[in-house]
Amino acid sequence: MATSLSNRMSSVQTAVIPRIAELIRQNPDTVSLGQGVVFYPPPPESLASINAFGSTPTDHHYQSANGLPEFIDALSIKLETENSIKINESHTIMVTAGSNMAFYYCLLAIADPGNEIIISTPYYFNHEMAISMANCNAVLVPTNKEYQLDIDALEAAITCQTRAIVTVSPNNPTGAVYPGQALKQVNELCRQKSIYHISDEAYEHFTFDDAKHVSPGSFTQSNQHTISLFSFSKSYGLASWRIGYLVAPSHMRSALEKAQDTVLICPSVISQYAAIGALRAGPSYCYSHIKTLEESRNICLQYLNNLGNRVSTPKTSGAFYILSKIDTDLTAIQIVEKLINKHHVAAIPGEAFGLHNDCFIRIAYGALSKDILKNGMDRLVRGIETIIS
Ligand SMILES: Cc1ncc(COP(=O)(O)O)c(C=O)c1O
């Protein structure tokens, strides 16, 4: 008999992406509409910046647990100019190996086993998994038909066990961007109830049309209960460098430092150099690619339109995802397996995002050139037509 595993990990949902990746491996000419990354490389400033790394022996030693002082300084300027978060002694900034790690550290810092963390559905699967890994309970609150927050339902979900409400804007998997007013209501609710507002802003630079990204950490009276998570993975194309950061109330510093010291010791220094270079390039680098992404979104919506009313897709205004609902009795996993095996196109099934009652698929368009995207969407639309007819 095999030596047993922890109940903790057995109760964590199986990651869907590796399963889809395996199906894609078995069908090598598959166009993947599954990948949550951008098509463009890091800015030249990032690559130039890493040239300054490595010439002295200390470059290769452990360094500051929270992040290089010059990087933290550059982040403080970025937070003030781009996010209107004016950093002072009431805040702490910590650099992490990506914002997923930052999210997990925050859970460890603010929640005990059995506590509840409120997330809206559809959720970002790694949030739900992290909550489970921290032996906490994810309390799921559905968004409305336009994938916008239901503030009354969020309030009704708060119990004496609740430690935080999580918002993700712009959103993975829906592409929704929450208006500043809605985020303010959530933030104020959290303040009144003495719980945290964890704001995942991994897609902060990706908004279209009239949508504007708003950081809850910029609201007045937010600094004692707001945790903001940021990433270099998407905006600056630095996903493999594993670099992100958090801004949290300063009373969390010691707890966060214990987590960092135990897990990572210090963030990768060369990755911090790459990120310092990215900040030198600045947000105009990210914005220079937004028009292309917006055109890609429009291409996807046009193709999906051809499916008529058996597929409904609210117009999205951010990130690089579209979440479509398909009118069928099949599960999304069944649809996606058929799409990959028979039509050689991959999307992510809604089950990964906590959608079990109806059939949803997530289409990610950030990684693909227009030609490949059109080819993939053509396969997807024909595939869905065949499967549901
Ligand atoms: C909402 C959200 N947060 C965080 C992440 C992960 O970011 P990082 O690479 O910084 O860990 C992702 C990646 O897809 C995401 O969609």
Coordinates of N, CA and C in Angstrom, one line a residue, residues 84-302:
S84 N -2.3 55.4 -7.9 CA -2.7 56.4 -6.9 C -2.7 55.8 -5.5
I85 N -1.8 54.9 -5.3 CA -1.5 54.4 -3.9 C -0.3 55.0 -3.4
K86 N -0.5 56.0 -2.4 CA 0.7 56.7 -1.9 C 1.3 56.0 -0.8
I87 N 2.4 55.4 -1.0 CA 3.1 54.5 0.0 C 3.6 55.3 1.2
N88 N 3.2 54.9 2.4 CA 3.8 55.5 3.6 C 4.0 54.4 4.7
E89 N 4.3 54.8 5.9 CA 4.6 53.8 6.9 C 3.5 52.9 7.3
S90 N 2.3 53.2 6.8 CA 1.1 52.3 7.1 C 1.1 51.1 6.1
H91 N 2.0 51.2 5.1 CA 2.0 50.1 4.1 C 3.3 49.2 4.3
T92 N 3.2 48.0 3.7 CA 4.4 47.2 3.5 C 4.3 46.7 2.1
I93 N 5.5 46.7 1.4 CA 5.6 46.1 0.1 C 6.5 44.9 0.1
M94 N 6.0 43.8 -0.5 CA 6.9 42.6 -0.5 C 6.9 42.1 -2.0
V95 N 8.1 41.8 -2.4 CA 8.3 41.2 -3.8 C 8.2 39.7 -3.6
T96 N 7.5 39.1 -4.5 CA 7.3 37.6 -4.4 C 7.6 37.0 -5.8
A97 N 7.6 35.7 -5.8 CA 7.8 34.9 -7.0 C 6.5 34.8 -7.8
G98 N 6.0 36.0 -8.2 CA 4.7 36.0 -8.9 C 3.6 36.3 -7.9
S99 N 2.4 36.8 -8.4 CA 1.4 37.2 -7.5 C 0.6 36.1 -6.9
N100 N 0.7 34.9 -7.5 CA 0.0 33.7 -6.9 C 0.7 33.5 -5.5
M101 N 2.0 33.6 -5.4 CA 2.7 33.4 -4.2 C 2.3 34.5 -3.2
A102 N 2.1 35.7 -3.7 CA 1.7 36.8 -2.8 C 0.3 36.5 -2.2
F103 N -0.6 35.9 -3.0 CA -1.9 35.6 -2.5 C -1.8 34.5 -1.4
Y104 N -1.0 33.5 -1.6 CA -0.9 32.5 -0.6 C -0.3 33.0 0.7
Y105 N 0.7 33.8 0.6 CA 1.3 34.4 1.8 C 0.2 35.2 2.6
C106 N -0.6 35.9 1.8 CA -1.6 36.7 2.5 C -2.6 35.9 3.3
L107 N -3.0 34.8 2.6 CA -3.9 33.8 3.3 C -3.2 33.3 4.6
L108 N -2.0 32.9 4.5 CA -1.3 32.4 5.7 C -1.2 33.5 6.8
A109 N -1.1 34.8 6.3 CA -1.0 35.9 7.3 C -2.3 36.2 8.0
I110 N -3.4 36.1 7.3 CA -4.7 36.7 7.8 C -5.7 35.6 8.2
A111 N -5.5 34.4 7.8 CA -6.6 33.4 8.0 C -6.1 32.1 8.7
D112 N -6.9 31.6 9.6 CA -6.6 30.3 10.3 C -7.5 29.2 9.7
P113 N -7.1 28.0 9.9 CA -7.9 26.9 9.4 C -9.4 27.0 9.8
G114 N -10.2 26.8 8.8 CA -11.7 26.9 9.1 C -12.2 28.3 8.8
N115 N -11.4 29.3 8.7 CA -11.9 30.7 8.3 C -12.4 30.6 6.9
E116 N -13.2 31.7 6.6 CA -13.8 31.8 5.2 C -13.2 32.9 4.4
I117 N -13.0 32.7 3.1 CA -12.6 33.7 2.2 C -13.6 33.8 1.1
I118 N -14.2 35.0 0.9 CA -15.2 35.1 -0.1 C -14.6 35.4 -1.5
I119 N -15.0 34.6 -2.5 CA -14.5 34.8 -3.9 C -15.8 34.8 -4.8
S120 N -15.8 35.6 -5.8 CA -16.9 35.6 -6.7 C -16.7 34.6 -7.8
T121 N -17.8 34.0 -8.2 CA -17.7 33.0 -9.3 C -18.2 33.7 -10.6
P122 N -17.6 33.3 -11.7 CA -16.5 32.4 -11.9 C -15.3 32.9 -11.2
Y123 N -14.5 32.0 -10.6 CA -13.3 32.4 -9.9 C -12.0 32.0 -10.6
Y124 N -10.9 32.7 -10.2 CA -9.6 32.3 -10.7 C -9.2 31.1 -10.0
F125 N -9.0 29.9 -10.7 CA -8.9 28.6 -10.0 C -7.8 28.6 -8.9
N126 N -6.7 29.3 -9.2 CA -5.6 29.2 -8.2 C -5.9 29.9 -6.9
H127 N -6.9 30.8 -6.9 CA -7.3 31.4 -5.6 C -8.1 30.4 -4.8
E128 N -9.0 29.7 -5.5 CA -9.8 28.7 -4.8 C -8.9 27.6 -4.3
M129 N -7.9 27.2 -5.1 CA -7.0 26.1 -4.7 C -6.1 26.5 -3.5
A130 N -5.7 27.8 -3.5 CA -4.8 28.3 -2.4 C -5.6 28.4 -1.1
I131 N -6.9 28.8 -1.2 CA -7.7 28.9 0.0 C -7.9 27.5 0.6
S132 N -8.1 26.5 -0.3 CA -8.2 25.1 0.2 C -6.9 24.6 0.8
M133 N -5.8 25.0 0.2 CA -4.5 24.5 0.7 C -4.2 25.2 2.1
A134 N -4.7 26.3 2.3 CA -4.5 27.0 3.6 C -5.6 26.5 4.6
N135 N -6.3 25.4 4.3 CA -7.3 24.8 5.2 C -8.4 25.8 5.5
C136 N -8.7 26.7 4.6 CA -9.8 27.7 4.8 C -10.9 27.2 3.8
N137 N -12.1 27.9 4.0 CA -13.2 27.6 3.1 C -13.4 28.7 2.1
A138 N -13.5 28.4 0.8 CA -13.8 29.4 -0.2 C -15.3 29.5 -0.2
V139 N -15.9 30.7 0.1 CA -17.3 30.9 0.0 C -17.6 31.6 -1.4
L140 N -18.4 30.9 -2.2 CA -18.5 31.3 -3.6 C -19.8 32.2 -3.7
V141 N -19.6 33.3 -4.3 CA -20.7 34.2 -4.5 C -20.8 34.5 -6.0
P142 N -21.9 34.1 -6.7 CA -22.0 34.3 -8.1 C -22.0 35.8 -8.5
T143 N -21.4 36.1 -9.7 CA -21.5 37.4 -10.3 C -22.8 37.4 -11.1
N144 N -23.2 38.6 -11.6 CA -24.5 38.6 -12.4 C -24.2 38.2 -13.8
K145 N -25.2 38.3 -14.7 CA -25.1 37.8 -16.0 C -24.0 38.5 -16.8
E146 N -23.7 39.7 -16.5 CA -22.6 40.5 -17.1 C -21.3 40.3 -16.4
Y147 N -21.3 39.3 -15.5 CA -20.1 39.0 -14.7 C -19.6 40.1 -13.8
Q148 N -20.6 40.9 -13.4 CA -20.2 42.0 -12.5 C -20.5 41.6 -11.1
L149 N -19.9 42.2 -10.1 CA -20.0 41.9 -8.7 C -21.5 42.1 -8.2
D150 N -21.9 41.2 -7.3 CA -23.2 41.3 -6.7 C -22.9 41.7 -5.2
I151 N -22.9 43.0 -5.0 CA -22.5 43.5 -3.7 C -23.4 43.0 -2.5
D152 N -24.7 43.0 -2.8 CA -25.6 42.5 -1.7 C -25.3 41.1 -1.3
A153 N -25.1 40.3 -2.4 CA -24.8 38.9 -2.1 C -23.4 38.7 -1.4
L154 N -22.5 39.6 -1.7 CA -21.2 39.5 -1.0 C -21.4 39.8 0.5
E155 N -22.2 40.9 0.7 CA -22.5 41.3 2.1 C -23.2 40.1 2.9
A156 N -24.1 39.5 2.2 CA -24.9 38.5 2.8 C -24.0 37.2 3.1
A157 N -22.9 37.1 2.4 CA -22.1 35.9 2.6 C -21.1 36.1 3.8
I158 N -21.0 37.2 4.3 CA -20.1 37.5 5.4 C -20.6 36.8 6.7
T159 N -19.7 36.1 7.4 CA -20.1 35.5 8.7 C -19.0 35.8 9.7
C160 N -19.1 35.3 10.9 CA -18.0 35.6 11.9 C -16.7 34.9 11.5
Q161 N -16.8 34.0 10.6 CA -15.6 33.3 10.1 C -14.8 34.0 9.0
T162 N -15.5 34.9 8.4 CA -15.0 35.6 7.2 C -13.7 36.4 7.5
R163 N -12.7 36.2 6.7 CA -11.5 37.0 6.9 C -11.2 38.0 5.7
A164 N -11.8 37.7 4.5 CA -11.5 38.6 3.4 C -12.5 38.4 2.3
I165 N -12.7 39.4 1.5 CA -13.3 39.3 0.2 C -12.3 39.6 -0.9
V166 N -12.2 38.7 -1.9 CA -11.3 38.8 -3.0 C -11.9 39.4 -4.2
T167 N -11.3 40.4 -4.8 CA -11.8 40.8 -6.1 C -10.7 40.7 -7.1
V168 N -11.0 40.4 -8.4 CA -10.0 40.3 -9.5 C -10.5 41.2 -10.6
S169 N -9.9 42.4 -10.8 CA -10.3 43.3 -11.9 C -9.1 43.9 -12.5
P170 N -9.0 43.9 -13.8 CA -9.7 43.1 -14.8 C -9.7 41.6 -14.5
N171 N -10.7 40.9 -14.9 CA -11.0 39.6 -14.4 C -10.5 38.4 -15.3
N172 N -9.9 37.4 -14.6 CA -9.7 36.1 -15.2 C -10.7 35.2 -14.5
P173 N -11.7 34.6 -15.1 CA -11.7 34.2 -16.6 C -12.7 35.1 -17.4
T174 N -13.4 36.1 -16.8 CA -14.5 36.7 -17.6 C -14.1 37.9 -18.5
G175 N -13.0 38.5 -18.2 CA -12.6 39.7 -18.9 C -13.4 40.9 -18.4
A176 N -14.2 40.8 -17.4 CA -14.9 41.9 -16.8 C -14.0 42.9 -16.1
V177 N -14.3 44.2 -16.2 CA -13.6 45.2 -15.4 C -14.6 45.8 -14.5
Y178 N -14.4 45.8 -13.2 CA -15.3 46.3 -12.2 C -15.2 47.8 -12.1
P179 N -16.4 48.6 -12.2 CA -16.3 50.0 -12.0 C -15.7 50.4 -10.7
G180 N -15.1 51.5 -10.6 CA -14.5 52.0 -9.3 C -15.5 52.0 -8.2
Q181 N -16.8 52.4 -8.6 CA -17.8 52.5 -7.6 C -18.1 51.1 -6.9
A182 N -18.1 50.1 -7.7 CA -18.4 48.7 -7.1 C -17.2 48.3 -6.2
L183 N -16.0 48.6 -6.7 CA -14.8 48.2 -5.8 C -14.9 49.0 -4.6
K184 N -15.3 50.3 -4.7 CA -15.4 51.1 -3.5 C -16.4 50.5 -2.5
Q185 N -17.5 50.1 -3.0 CA -18.5 49.5 -2.1 C -18.0 48.3 -1.4
V186 N -17.3 47.4 -2.1 CA -16.7 46.2 -1.5 C -15.7 46.6 -0.5
N187 N -14.8 47.6 -0.8 CA -13.8 48.0 0.1 C -14.4 48.6 1.4
E188 N -15.4 49.4 1.2 CA -16.1 50.0 2.4 C -16.8 48.9 3.2
L189 N -17.4 48.0 2.6 CA -18.0 46.9 3.3 C -17.0 46.1 4.1
C190 N -15.8 45.9 3.5 CA -14.8 45.2 4.3 C -14.3 46.0 5.5
R191 N -14.2 47.3 5.3 CA -13.7 48.2 6.4 C -14.8 48.1 7.5
Q192 N -16.0 48.2 7.1 CA -17.1 48.2 8.2 C -17.1 46.9 9.0
K193 N -16.9 45.8 8.2 CA -17.0 44.5 8.9 C -15.6 44.0 9.4
S194 N -14.6 44.8 9.4 CA -13.3 44.5 9.9 C -12.7 43.2 9.2
I195 N -12.9 43.1 7.9 CA -12.2 42.0 7.2 C -11.4 42.7 6.1
Y196 N -10.5 41.9 5.4 CA -9.6 42.4 4.4 C -10.3 42.4 3.0
H197 N -9.8 43.3 2.2 CA -10.2 43.3 0.8 C -8.9 42.9 0.1
I198 N -8.9 41.7 -0.5 CA -7.7 41.4 -1.3 C -8.0 41.7 -2.8
S199 N -7.2 42.5 -3.4 CA -7.5 43.0 -4.8 C -6.4 42.5 -5.7
D200 N -6.7 41.5 -6.5 CA -5.8 41.0 -7.5 C -5.8 41.8 -8.8
E201 N -4.7 42.5 -9.0 CA -4.6 43.4 -10.2 C -3.6 43.0 -11.2
A202 N -3.5 41.7 -11.4 CA -2.5 41.1 -12.4 C -2.7 41.7 -13.8
Y203 N -4.0 42.1 -14.1 CA -4.3 42.6 -15.4 C -4.5 44.1 -15.5
E204 N -3.9 44.8 -14.5 CA -4.1 46.2 -14.3 C -4.0 47.0 -15.6
H205 N -3.1 46.7 -16.6 CA -2.9 47.5 -17.8 C -3.9 47.1 -18.9
F206 N -4.7 46.1 -18.7 CA -5.4 45.5 -19.9 C -6.9 45.9 -19.8
T207 N -7.2 47.1 -20.3 CA -8.6 47.6 -20.3 C -8.9 48.1 -21.7
F208 N -10.2 47.9 -22.2 CA -10.6 48.4 -23.5 C -11.8 49.3 -23.4
D209 N -12.1 49.9 -24.5 CA -13.3 50.8 -24.6 C -13.2 51.9 -23.5
D210 N -14.3 52.1 -22.8 CA -14.2 53.1 -21.8 C -13.8 52.6 -20.4
A211 N -13.5 51.3 -20.3 CA -13.2 50.8 -19.0 C -11.9 51.3 -18.4
K212 N -11.9 51.6 -17.1 CA -10.7 52.1 -16.5 C -10.4 51.2 -15.3
H213 N -9.1 50.9 -15.1 CA -8.7 50.2 -14.0 C -8.6 51.1 -12.7
V214 N -9.2 50.6 -11.6 CA -9.1 51.4 -10.4 C -8.5 50.4 -9.3
S215 N -7.6 51.0 -8.5 CA -7.0 50.2 -7.4 C -7.6 50.5 -6.1
P216 N -8.3 49.6 -5.5 CA -8.9 49.8 -4.2 C -8.0 50.4 -3.1
G217 N -6.7 50.1 -3.3 CA -5.7 50.6 -2.3 C -5.6 52.1 -2.4
S218 N -6.2 52.8 -3.4 CA -6.1 54.2 -3.5 C -7.3 54.9 -2.8
F219 N -8.3 54.1 -2.3 CA -9.4 54.7 -1.7 C -9.0 55.3 -0.3
T220 N -9.6 56.4 0.1 CA -9.3 56.9 1.5 C -9.8 55.9 2.5
Q221 N -9.2 55.8 3.6 CA -9.5 54.9 4.7 C -9.3 53.4 4.3
S222 N -8.5 53.1 3.2 CA -8.4 51.7 2.8 C -7.1 51.1 3.3
N223 N -6.2 51.9 3.8 CA -4.8 51.3 4.0 C -4.7 50.3 5.2
Q224 N -5.7 50.2 6.1 CA -5.6 49.3 7.2 C -6.2 47.9 6.8
H225 N -6.9 47.8 5.7 CA -7.5 46.5 5.4 C -7.4 46.1 4.0
T226 N -6.7 46.8 3.2 CA -6.6 46.5 1.7 C -5.3 45.9 1.4
I227 N -5.3 44.7 0.7 CA -4.1 44.0 0.2 C -4.2 44.1 -1.3
S228 N -3.2 44.6 -2.0 CA -3.2 44.7 -3.4 C -2.1 43.8 -4.0
L229 N -2.5 43.0 -5.0 CA -1.5 42.1 -5.6 C -1.2 42.5 -7.0
F230 N 0.0 42.5 -7.4 CA 0.4 42.9 -8.7 C 1.4 41.9 -9.3
S231 N 1.5 42.0 -10.7 CA 2.3 41.0 -11.4 C 3.1 41.6 -12.5
F232 N 4.3 41.1 -12.8 CA 5.0 41.4 -14.1 C 4.7 40.4 -15.2
S233 N 4.0 39.3 -14.8 CA 3.9 38.2 -15.8 C 3.1 38.6 -17.1
K234 N 2.1 39.4 -16.9 CA 1.2 39.7 -18.0 C 1.6 41.0 -18.7
S235 N 1.6 42.1 -17.9 CA 1.9 43.5 -18.5 C 3.2 43.5 -19.2
Y236 N 4.2 42.9 -18.6 CA 5.6 43.0 -19.2 C 6.1 41.7 -19.8
G237 N 5.2 40.8 -20.0 CA 5.6 39.5 -20.6 C 6.7 38.8 -19.9
L238 N 6.7 38.9 -18.6 CA 7.8 38.2 -17.8 C 7.3 37.0 -16.9
A239 N 6.3 36.3 -17.5 CA 5.7 35.2 -16.8 C 6.7 34.2 -16.2
S240 N 7.7 33.8 -17.1 CA 8.6 32.7 -16.6 C 9.7 33.3 -15.6
W241 N 9.7 34.6 -15.4 CA 10.7 35.1 -14.5 C 10.2 35.1 -13.0
R242 N 8.9 34.8 -12.9 CA 8.2 34.7 -11.6 C 8.5 35.9 -10.7
I243 N 7.9 37.0 -11.1 CA 8.1 38.2 -10.3 C 6.8 39.0 -10.2
G244 N 6.4 39.2 -9.0 CA 5.2 40.0 -8.6 C 5.4 40.7 -7.3
Y245 N 4.4 41.3 -6.8 CA 4.6 42.0 -5.5 C 3.2 42.3 -4.8
L246 N 3.3 42.5 -3.5 CA 2.0 42.9 -2.8 C 2.2 44.2 -2.1
V247 N 1.1 44.8 -1.8 CA 1.1 46.0 -0.9 C 0.1 45.6 0.1
A248 N 0.5 45.7 1.4 CA -0.4 45.3 2.5 C -0.3 46.3 3.6
P249 N -1.2 46.2 4.6 CA -1.1 47.1 5.8 C 0.2 46.7 6.5
S250 N 0.8 47.6 7.1 CA 2.1 47.4 7.8 C 2.0 46.4 8.9
H251 N 0.8 46.2 9.5 CA 0.7 45.3 10.6 C 0.9 43.8 10.1
M252 N 0.8 43.6 8.8 CA 1.0 42.3 8.3 C 2.5 41.9 8.0
R253 N 3.4 42.9 8.1 CA 4.7 42.8 7.7 C 5.4 41.5 8.3
S254 N 5.3 41.4 9.6 CA 6.1 40.4 10.3 C 5.6 39.0 9.9
A255 N 4.3 38.8 9.8 CA 3.7 37.5 9.3 C 4.1 37.2 7.9
L256 N 4.1 38.2 7.0 CA 4.5 38.0 5.7 C 6.0 37.6 5.6
E257 N 6.8 38.3 6.4 CA 8.3 38.0 6.4 C 8.5 36.6 6.8
K258 N 7.7 36.1 7.8 CA 7.9 34.7 8.2 C 7.7 33.7 7.0
A259 N 6.6 34.0 6.3 CA 6.2 33.2 5.2 C 7.3 33.3 4.1
Q260 N 7.8 34.5 3.8 CA 8.8 34.6 2.8 C 10.1 33.9 3.2
D261 N 10.5 34.1 4.4 CA 11.8 33.6 4.9 C 11.8 32.1 4.8
T262 N 10.6 31.5 5.1 CA 10.5 30.0 5.1 C 10.4 29.4 3.7
V263 N 9.7 30.1 2.8 CA 9.4 29.5 1.5 C 10.4 29.9 0.5
L264 N 10.7 31.2 0.4 CA 11.5 31.7 -0.8 C 12.9 32.3 -0.3
I265 N 13.0 32.6 0.9 CA 14.1 33.3 1.5 C 14.2 34.8 1.0
C266 N 14.5 34.8 -0.4 CA 14.4 36.2 -1.0 C 14.0 36.0 -2.4
P267 N 13.4 37.0 -3.0 CA 12.9 36.9 -4.4 C 14.2 36.9 -5.3
S268 N 14.0 36.2 -6.4 CA 15.1 36.0 -7.4 C 15.7 37.4 -7.8
V269 N 17.0 37.6 -7.6 CA 17.6 38.9 -7.8 C 17.6 39.3 -9.3
I270 N 17.9 38.3 -10.1 CA 18.0 38.6 -11.6 C 16.6 39.0 -12.1
S271 N 15.6 38.3 -11.5 CA 14.2 38.7 -11.9 C 13.8 40.1 -11.5
Q272 N 14.4 40.5 -10.3 CA 14.1 41.8 -9.9 C 14.8 42.8 -10.8
Y273 N 16.0 42.5 -11.3 CA 16.7 43.4 -12.3 C 15.8 43.5 -13.5
A274 N 15.3 42.4 -14.0 CA 14.4 42.4 -15.2 C 13.2 43.3 -15.0
A275 N 12.6 43.2 -13.8 CA 11.4 44.0 -13.4 C 11.8 45.5 -13.3
I276 N 13.0 45.8 -12.7 CA 13.4 47.2 -12.7 C 13.5 47.8 -14.1
G277 N 14.0 47.0 -15.0 CA 14.1 47.4 -16.4 C 12.7 47.7 -17.0
A278 N 11.8 46.8 -16.6 CA 10.4 46.9 -17.1 C 9.8 48.2 -16.6
L279 N 10.0 48.5 -15.3 CA 9.5 49.8 -14.8 C 10.1 51.0 -15.5
R280 N 11.4 50.8 -15.9 CA 12.0 51.9 -16.7 C 11.3 52.1 -18.0
A281 N 10.9 51.0 -18.7 CA 10.1 51.1 -19.9 C 8.8 51.7 -19.6
G282 N 8.1 51.3 -18.5 CA 6.9 52.0 -18.1 C 5.7 51.5 -18.7
P283 N 4.5 52.0 -18.3 CA 3.2 51.4 -18.8 C 3.0 51.7 -20.2
S284 N 3.7 52.7 -20.8 CA 3.4 52.9 -22.3 C 3.8 51.7 -23.1
Y285 N 4.8 50.9 -22.5 CA 5.2 49.7 -23.2 C 4.0 48.7 -23.3
C286 N 3.3 48.6 -22.2 CA 2.1 47.7 -22.1 C 1.0 48.3 -23.0
Y287 N 0.8 49.6 -22.8 CA -0.4 50.2 -23.6 C -0.1 50.1 -25.1
S288 N 1.1 50.1 -25.5 CA 1.4 50.0 -27.0 C 0.8 48.7 -27.6
H289 N 0.5 47.7 -26.8 CA 0.0 46.5 -27.3 C -1.5 46.3 -27.1
I290 N -2.1 47.3 -26.5 CA -3.5 47.1 -26.1 C -4.4 47.1 -27.4
K291 N -4.0 47.9 -28.3 CA -4.9 48.0 -29.5 C -4.9 46.7 -30.2
T292 N -3.8 46.0 -30.3 CA -3.7 44.7 -30.9 C -4.6 43.7 -30.1
L293 N -4.5 43.8 -28.8 CA -5.3 42.8 -28.0 C -6.8 43.1 -28.2
E294 N -7.1 44.4 -28.3 CA -8.6 44.8 -28.5 C -9.1 44.3 -29.8
E295 N -8.2 44.4 -30.8 CA -8.6 43.8 -32.1 C -8.8 42.3 -32.0
S296 N -7.9 41.7 -31.3 CA -8.1 40.2 -31.1 C -9.4 39.9 -30.4
R297 N -9.7 40.6 -29.4 CA -11.0 40.4 -28.7 C -12.1 40.6 -29.7
N298 N -12.1 41.6 -30.6 CA -13.2 41.8 -31.5 C -13.3 40.7 -32.5
I299 N -12.1 40.1 -32.9 CA -12.1 39.0 -33.8 C -12.9 37.8 -33.2
C300 N -12.5 37.6 -31.9 CA -13.2 36.4 -31.2 C -14.7 36.7 -31.1
L301 N -15.1 37.9 -30.8 CA -16.5 38.2 -30.6 C -17.2 38.0 -31.9
Q302 N -16.6 38.4 -33.0 CA -17.2 38.3 -34.3 C -17.4 36.8 -34.7

